[in-house]
mmCIF file of C-alpha atoms in Angstrom:
data_model
loop_
_atom_site.group_PDB
_atom_site.id
_atom_site.type_symbol
_atom_site.label_atom_id
_atom_site.label_comp_id
_atom_site.label_asym_id
_atom_site.label_seq_id
_atom_site.Cartn_x
_atom_site.Cartn_y
_atom_site.Cartn_z
ATOM 1 C CA SER A 1 0.655 43.464 -20.992
ATOM 2 C CA SER A 2 -3.111 43.969 -20.770
ATOM 3 C CA ALA A 3 -6.409 42.295 -21.608
ATOM 4 C CA THR A 4 -6.052 43.564 -25.181
ATOM 5 C CA ASN A 5 -2.370 42.671 -25.694
ATOM 6 C CA ILE A 6 -1.747 38.938 -25.269
ATOM 7 C CA TRP A 7 0.679 36.756 -27.248
ATOM 8 C CA ALA A 8 0.845 32.994 -27.764
ATOM 9 C CA VAL A 9 3.742 31.203 -29.494
ATOM 10 C CA GLY A 10 4.293 27.707 -30.862
ATOM 11 C CA ASP A 11 5.396 25.449 -33.700
ATOM 12 C CA ALA A 12 7.085 26.668 -36.896
ATOM 13 C CA GLY A 13 7.503 30.235 -35.674
ATOM 14 C CA GLN A 14 3.789 30.639 -35.037
ATOM 15 C CA ILE A 15 2.822 33.791 -33.105
ATOM 16 C CA SER A 16 -0.754 34.791 -32.417
ATOM 17 C CA LYS A 17 -2.020 37.973 -30.779
ATOM 18 C CA TRP A 18 -5.248 38.651 -28.885
ATOM 19 C CA ASP A 19 -6.565 42.198 -29.308
ATOM 20 C CA GLY A 20 -9.466 41.926 -26.879
ATOM 21 C CA SER A 21 -11.923 40.384 -29.306
ATOM 22 C CA ALA A 22 -10.094 37.904 -31.536
ATOM 23 C CA TRP A 23 -6.811 36.046 -32.122
ATOM 24 C CA SER A 24 -4.815 36.867 -35.246
ATOM 25 C CA SER A 25 -1.681 35.285 -36.661
ATOM 26 C CA GLN A 26 1.377 37.540 -36.838
ATOM 27 C CA PRO A 27 4.339 37.225 -39.207
ATOM 28 C CA SER A 28 7.363 36.219 -37.128
ATOM 29 C CA GLY A 29 9.917 35.624 -39.880
ATOM 30 C CA ALA A 30 10.963 32.451 -38.028
ATOM 31 C CA SER A 31 10.506 28.770 -38.844
ATOM 32 C CA GLN A 32 11.750 27.303 -35.553
ATOM 33 C CA ARG A 33 9.480 26.100 -32.755
ATOM 34 C CA LEU A 34 8.934 28.869 -30.200
ATOM 35 C CA LEU A 35 8.741 27.669 -26.585
ATOM 36 C CA GLY A 36 8.545 30.776 -24.422
ATOM 37 C CA VAL A 37 7.227 34.340 -24.538
ATOM 38 C CA TRP A 38 7.393 37.292 -22.144
ATOM 39 C CA GLY A 39 7.203 41.079 -22.283
ATOM 40 C CA THR A 40 7.385 44.258 -20.218
ATOM 41 C CA ASP A 41 4.809 46.306 -22.131
ATOM 42 C CA VAL A 42 3.137 46.638 -25.543
ATOM 43 C CA ASN A 43 6.423 47.668 -27.188
ATOM 44 C CA ASN A 44 8.825 45.138 -25.663
ATOM 45 C CA VAL A 45 8.039 41.428 -26.041
ATOM 46 C CA TRP A 46 10.446 38.522 -26.553
ATOM 47 C CA ALA A 47 9.871 34.987 -27.858
ATOM 48 C CA VAL A 48 12.466 32.199 -27.637
ATOM 49 C CA GLY A 49 12.783 28.723 -29.091
ATOM 50 C CA ASN A 50 14.810 26.051 -30.832
ATOM 51 C CA PHE A 51 18.384 26.571 -32.075
ATOM 52 C CA GLY A 52 18.884 29.751 -30.054
ATOM 53 C CA THR A 53 15.993 31.559 -31.706
ATOM 54 C CA VAL A 54 15.180 34.929 -30.109
ATOM 55 C CA LEU A 55 12.553 37.269 -31.564
ATOM 56 C CA ARG A 56 11.618 40.732 -30.348
ATOM 57 C CA TRP A 57 8.406 42.739 -30.802
ATOM 58 C CA ASN A 58 8.966 46.511 -30.877
ATOM 59 C CA GLY A 59 5.330 47.543 -30.943
ATOM 60 C CA SER A 60 4.849 47.158 -34.691
ATOM 61 C CA ALA A 61 6.800 44.110 -35.914
ATOM 62 C CA TRP A 62 8.731 41.015 -34.846
ATOM 63 C CA SER A 63 12.431 40.797 -35.718
ATOM 64 C CA SER A 64 15.147 38.205 -35.151
ATOM 65 C CA GLN A 65 17.861 38.949 -32.594
ATOM 66 C CA THR A 66 21.378 37.517 -32.379
ATOM 67 C CA SER A 67 21.396 35.236 -29.322
ATOM 68 C CA GLY A 68 24.955 33.936 -29.474
ATOM 69 C CA THR A 69 23.863 30.334 -28.894
ATOM 70 C CA SER A 70 22.477 27.402 -30.862
ATOM 71 C CA GLN A 71 20.958 25.771 -27.785
ATOM 72 C CA ARG A 72 17.219 25.299 -27.469
ATOM 73 C CA LEU A 73 15.767 28.141 -25.382
ATOM 74 C CA LEU A 74 12.800 27.110 -23.258
ATOM 75 C CA SER A 75 11.808 30.090 -21.128
ATOM 76 C CA VAL A 76 12.241 33.862 -20.976
ATOM 77 C CA TRP A 77 11.593 36.424 -18.222
ATOM 78 C CA GLY A 78 12.770 39.884 -17.283
ATOM 79 C CA SER A 79 12.507 42.506 -14.568
ATOM 80 C CA ASP A 80 12.364 45.344 -17.113
ATOM 81 C CA ALA A 81 13.183 46.060 -20.764
ATOM 82 C CA ASN A 82 16.924 46.208 -19.999
ATOM 83 C CA ASN A 83 17.175 43.071 -17.867
ATOM 84 C CA VAL A 84 15.836 39.956 -19.577
ATOM 85 C CA TRP A 85 16.983 36.342 -19.189
ATOM 86 C CA ALA A 86 16.453 33.307 -21.416
ATOM 87 C CA VAL A 87 17.281 29.765 -20.294
ATOM 88 C CA GLY A 88 17.502 26.427 -22.082
ATOM 89 C CA SER A 89 19.312 23.213 -22.890
ATOM 90 C CA PHE A 90 22.633 22.207 -21.310
ATOM 91 C CA GLY A 91 22.543 25.010 -18.754
ATOM 92 C CA ALA A 92 22.275 27.794 -21.317
ATOM 93 C CA ILE A 93 21.522 31.219 -19.837
ATOM 94 C CA LEU A 94 21.428 34.428 -21.862
ATOM 95 C CA LYS A 95 20.959 37.997 -20.650
ATOM 96 C CA TRP A 96 19.629 41.023 -22.538
ATOM 97 C CA ASN A 97 21.070 44.336 -21.305
ATOM 98 C CA GLY A 98 18.924 46.627 -23.425
ATOM 99 C CA SER A 99 21.081 46.448 -26.541
ATOM 100 C CA ALA A 100 22.498 42.922 -26.919
ATOM 101 C CA TRP A 101 22.261 39.322 -25.680
ATOM 102 C CA SER A 102 25.262 37.744 -23.944
ATOM 103 C CA THR A 103 25.845 34.237 -22.633
ATOM 104 C CA GLN A 104 26.211 33.799 -18.885
ATOM 105 C CA THR A 105 28.045 31.161 -16.865
ATOM 106 C CA SER A 106 25.401 28.972 -15.220
ATOM 107 C CA GLY A 107 27.658 26.391 -13.582
ATOM 108 C CA THR A 108 25.494 23.497 -14.792
ATOM 109 C CA THR A 109 24.993 21.372 -17.891
ATOM 110 C CA GLN A 110 21.454 20.383 -16.909
ATOM 111 C CA ASP A 111 18.580 21.545 -19.109
ATOM 112 C CA LEU A 112 16.870 24.606 -17.635
ATOM 113 C CA PHE A 113 13.100 24.761 -18.148
ATOM 114 C CA GLY A 114 11.943 27.848 -16.281
ATOM 115 C CA VAL A 115 13.112 31.281 -15.173
ATOM 116 C CA TRP A 116 11.482 33.904 -12.945
ATOM 117 C CA GLY A 117 12.553 36.678 -10.615
ATOM 118 C CA SER A 118 11.225 39.280 -8.226
ATOM 119 C CA ASP A 119 13.652 41.961 -9.441
ATOM 120 C CA ALA A 120 16.952 42.368 -11.320
ATOM 121 C CA ASN A 121 18.962 41.046 -8.353
ATOM 122 C CA ASN A 122 16.793 38.052 -7.457
ATOM 123 C CA VAL A 123 16.249 35.650 -10.352
ATOM 124 C CA TRP A 124 15.857 31.864 -10.278
ATOM 125 C CA ALA A 125 16.210 29.209 -12.978
ATOM 126 C CA VAL A 126 15.045 25.593 -12.561
ATOM 127 C CA GLY A 127 15.704 22.405 -14.497
ATOM 128 C CA GLU A 128 16.696 18.756 -14.695
ATOM 129 C CA GLY A 129 17.831 16.799 -11.654
ATOM 130 C CA GLY A 130 16.270 19.226 -9.180
ATOM 131 C CA THR A 131 18.557 22.016 -10.385
ATOM 132 C CA ILE A 132 17.856 25.462 -8.944
ATOM 133 C CA LEU A 133 20.113 28.407 -9.755
ATOM 134 C CA LYS A 134 19.900 31.913 -8.301
ATOM 135 C CA TRP A 135 21.124 35.184 -9.798
ATOM 136 C CA ASN A 136 22.157 37.745 -7.166
ATOM 137 C CA GLY A 137 22.766 40.629 -9.536
ATOM 138 C CA THR A 138 26.317 39.553 -10.347
ATOM 139 C CA SER A 139 26.508 35.779 -10.832
ATOM 140 C CA TRP A 140 24.545 32.523 -10.801
ATOM 141 C CA SER A 141 24.952 30.022 -7.951
ATOM 142 C CA LEU A 142 23.525 26.559 -7.335
ATOM 143 C CA GLN A 143 20.951 26.206 -4.541
ATOM 144 C CA ALA A 144 20.081 23.041 -2.618
ATOM 145 C CA SER A 145 16.618 21.962 -3.758
ATOM 146 C CA GLY A 146 16.207 18.785 -1.717
ATOM 147 C CA THR A 147 15.031 16.821 -4.757
ATOM 148 C CA THR A 148 16.551 15.109 -7.784
ATOM 149 C CA TYR A 149 13.339 15.247 -9.795
ATOM 150 C CA SER A 150 13.143 17.582 -12.762
ATOM 151 C CA LEU A 151 11.764 21.042 -11.978
ATOM 152 C CA ARG A 152 9.686 22.463 -14.814
ATOM 153 C CA GLY A 153 8.166 25.735 -13.636
ATOM 154 C CA ILE A 154 8.866 28.580 -11.230
ATOM 155 C CA TRP A 155 6.940 31.641 -10.010
ATOM 156 C CA GLY A 156 6.852 33.787 -6.896
ATOM 157 C CA SER A 157 4.997 36.625 -5.240
ATOM 158 C CA SER A 158 8.192 38.148 -3.795
ATOM 159 C CA ALA A 159 11.875 37.370 -3.169
ATOM 160 C CA ASN A 160 10.816 35.427 -0.051
ATOM 161 C CA ASP A 161 7.870 33.518 -1.540
ATOM 162 C CA VAL A 162 8.859 31.444 -4.568
ATOM 163 C CA TRP A 163 7.442 28.124 -5.783
ATOM 164 C CA ALA A 164 9.029 25.530 -8.073
ATOM 165 C CA VAL A 165 7.122 22.546 -9.496
ATOM 166 C CA GLY A 166 8.154 19.430 -11.366
ATOM 167 C CA GLY A 167 8.483 15.672 -11.569
ATOM 168 C CA LEU A 168 6.233 13.341 -9.565
ATOM 169 C CA HIS A 169 4.097 16.416 -8.885
ATOM 170 C CA ARG A 170 6.723 17.853 -6.553
ATOM 171 C CA ILE A 171 6.104 21.359 -5.175
ATOM 172 C CA LEU A 172 8.973 23.265 -3.526
ATOM 173 C CA LYS A 173 8.880 26.627 -1.745
ATOM 174 C CA TRP A 174 11.602 29.211 -1.099
ATOM 175 C CA ASP A 175 11.125 31.246 2.099
ATOM 176 C CA GLY A 176 14.014 33.616 1.611
ATOM 177 C CA SER A 177 16.703 31.314 2.995
ATOM 178 C CA THR A 178 15.965 27.667 2.081
ATOM 179 C CA TRP A 179 13.926 25.504 -0.270
ATOM 180 C CA SER A 180 11.531 22.990 1.308
ATOM 181 C CA ILE A 181 9.285 20.342 -0.222
ATOM 182 C CA GLN A 182 5.643 21.317 0.207
ATOM 183 C CA TYR A 183 4.094 18.451 -1.703
ATOM 184 C CA ASN A 184 5.925 15.170 -2.217
ATOM 185 C CA GLY A 185 3.844 13.636 -4.990
ATOM 186 C CA THR A 186 2.765 10.003 -5.114
ATOM 187 C CA THR A 187 5.575 7.909 -3.638
ATOM 188 C CA GLY A 188 6.491 4.856 -5.688
ATOM 189 C CA VAL A 189 4.016 5.573 -8.471
ATOM 190 C CA TYR A 190 4.767 7.600 -11.569
ATOM 191 C CA SER A 191 2.090 10.240 -11.692
ATOM 192 C CA GLY A 192 3.549 12.610 -14.255
ATOM 193 C CA SER A 193 4.897 16.092 -13.792
ATOM 194 C CA LEU A 194 3.683 19.532 -12.815
ATOM 195 C CA GLU A 195 4.624 21.740 -15.753
ATOM 196 C CA GLY A 196 3.559 25.238 -14.740
ATOM 197 C CA VAL A 197 2.923 27.429 -11.711
ATOM 198 C CA TRP A 198 1.476 30.939 -11.356
ATOM 199 C CA GLY A 199 -0.341 33.002 -8.766
ATOM 200 C CA SER A 200 -2.005 36.303 -7.998
ATOM 201 C CA GLY A 201 -0.410 36.542 -4.553
ATOM 202 C CA ALA A 202 1.255 34.627 -1.727
ATOM 203 C CA SER A 203 -2.037 32.932 -0.784
ATOM 204 C CA SER A 204 -3.367 32.206 -4.272
ATOM 205 C CA VAL A 205 -1.103 29.954 -6.323
ATOM 206 C CA TRP A 206 -1.978 27.309 -8.945
ATOM 207 C CA ALA A 207 0.082 24.468 -10.395
ATOM 208 C CA VAL A 208 -0.867 22.401 -13.454
ATOM 209 C CA GLY A 209 0.522 19.332 -15.210
ATOM 210 C CA ASP A 210 0.169 15.733 -16.323
ATOM 211 C CA THR A 211 -2.674 13.381 -15.381
#
């Protein structure tokens, strides 16, 4: 949430916090591998992981939350403290409404690796087989991605500028109406996968990955 409030999560329920000068380990109460972390502010942070694990930081301590699923959760993102989504294996999508998590119908059984949105009515999830889903405020629908390669990460600067990255170093861009392939990777040669994407604006975006 700031330069003095940064969290990192990992194996065996490990959570570390940066206070501006040093990292310190925090008791999470969990033993499962944690695979994603996101927060709105210093008092609202979520971490997700294996076997449906969801933890919440309330400003003073981490506590376990009932997720309603046993699926592996791989990514978490929200528009505010009352609208948070977690995505994971076999098309699992959960939504936090400010008081409880509920499962949502995704319409896919593909693993979902990343979730991001510009606001509570424009949220995307990406995953195996080029899967891209969009939340319109009411339901999730499948979007044509133009690729069958796994998509691993997603980020945008607005509802009309969204990037998805994945297998064979594919980079896709959403312009508000369609997805198009911006970078097609190395044809015929396995060159790994782009695993993450992030930017500071529409003209400054970075993607990172294998090799």
